Amino acid sequence: MFTKDELFNIYQAINYQTYVNDGPSPLSKGLVKNNSIPLVKNMLDEAEDYIRNNKNGASLRFGHDGNITPLLALLNIEGMNKEELNPGEVYKVWNTFLAAPMAANLQMIFYKNKKNDVLVKFLHNENEVHIPLQTDSFPYYQWADVKTYLENIVKSR
């Protein structure tokens, strides 16, 4: 019914619309990403509560692509924060099907090592991903460093 070019153009239109409406597009001047700040504050508060009170368990949040996509961009999750002004080039740096496929998820998994350090790793759609922090033991990051990183994101907005 459609040629390969027509299908690609349909994909590009949908991808670009999601990129501008929910993603890291520079056209939004950070407004879309900033919508995730209350969520990041809540994540910080709950993580600190679990750590301080030595709790075990999970804290879950549910949303849609319009929720997870700006969060991924705000946190600079690997590959999810790339900016491109040219609509015809966006697909080369950002793809909605990678950012937010059906059942998209971002996981922060906390651990304590034998030294009693709190470590955290990030998974995006069940894949270990980098954040722009130095670590000697990827995929694990020191919670103290991640906490400071997240607090700085919240403060800088």
PDB file of N, CA and C in Angstrom, residues 119-120 134-142:
ATOM      1  N   LEU A 119      25.036   1.878  45.918  1.00  0.00           N
ATOM      2  CA  LEU A 119      25.290   1.982  44.490  1.00  0.00           C
ATOM      3  C   LEU A 119      23.957   1.974  43.754  1.00  0.00           C
ATOM      4  N   VAL A 120      23.955   2.548  42.570  1.00  0.00           N
ATOM      5  CA  VAL A 120      22.738   2.564  41.764  1.00  0.00           C
ATOM      6  C   VAL A 120      23.111   2.340  40.310  1.00  0.00           C
ATOM      7  N   GLN A 134      31.124  10.104  36.095  1.00  0.00           N
ATOM      8  CA  GLN A 134      32.281   9.209  36.110  1.00  0.00           C
ATOM      9  C   GLN A 134      32.020   8.057  37.078  1.00  0.00           C
ATOM     10  N   THR A 135      32.344   6.863  36.663  1.00  0.00           N
ATOM     11  CA  THR A 135      32.268   5.703  37.536  1.00  0.00           C
ATOM     12  C   THR A 135      33.388   4.746  37.174  1.00  0.00           C
ATOM     13  N   ASP A 136      33.896   4.080  38.182  1.00  0.00           N
ATOM     14  CA  ASP A 136      34.937   3.071  37.960  1.00  0.00           C
ATOM     15  C   ASP A 136      34.344   1.674  37.831  1.00  0.00           C
ATOM     16  N   SER A 137      33.024   1.575  37.959  1.00  0.00           N
ATOM     17  CA  SER A 137      32.414   0.246  37.965  1.00  0.00           C
ATOM     18  C   SER A 137      31.087   0.224  37.206  1.00  0.00           C
ATOM     19  N   PHE A 138      31.079   0.773  35.979  1.00  0.00           N
ATOM     20  CA  PHE A 138      29.846   0.753  35.197  1.00  0.00           C
ATOM     21  C   PHE A 138      29.326  -0.677  35.137  1.00  0.00           C
ATOM     22  N   PRO A 139      28.064  -0.885  35.334  1.00  0.00           N
ATOM     23  CA  PRO A 139      26.930   0.040  35.278  1.00  0.00           C
ATOM     24  C   PRO A 139      26.583   0.686  36.614  1.00  0.00           C
ATOM     25  N   TYR A 140      27.433   0.499  37.624  1.00  0.00           N
ATOM     26  CA  TYR A 140      27.120   0.999  38.960  1.00  0.00           C
ATOM     27  C   TYR A 140      27.728   2.379  39.177  1.00  0.00           C
ATOM     28  N   TYR A 141      26.928   3.230  39.803  1.00  0.00           N
ATOM     29  CA  TYR A 141      27.354   4.574  40.173  1.00  0.00           C
ATOM     30  C   TYR A 141      27.187   4.719  41.677  1.00  0.00           C
ATOM     31  N   GLN A 142      28.053   5.494  42.310  1.00  0.00           N
ATOM     32  CA  GLN A 142      27.898   5.797  43.727  1.00  0.00           C
ATOM     33  C   GLN A 142      26.637   6.642  43.909  1.00  0.00           C
TER      34      GLN A 142
END
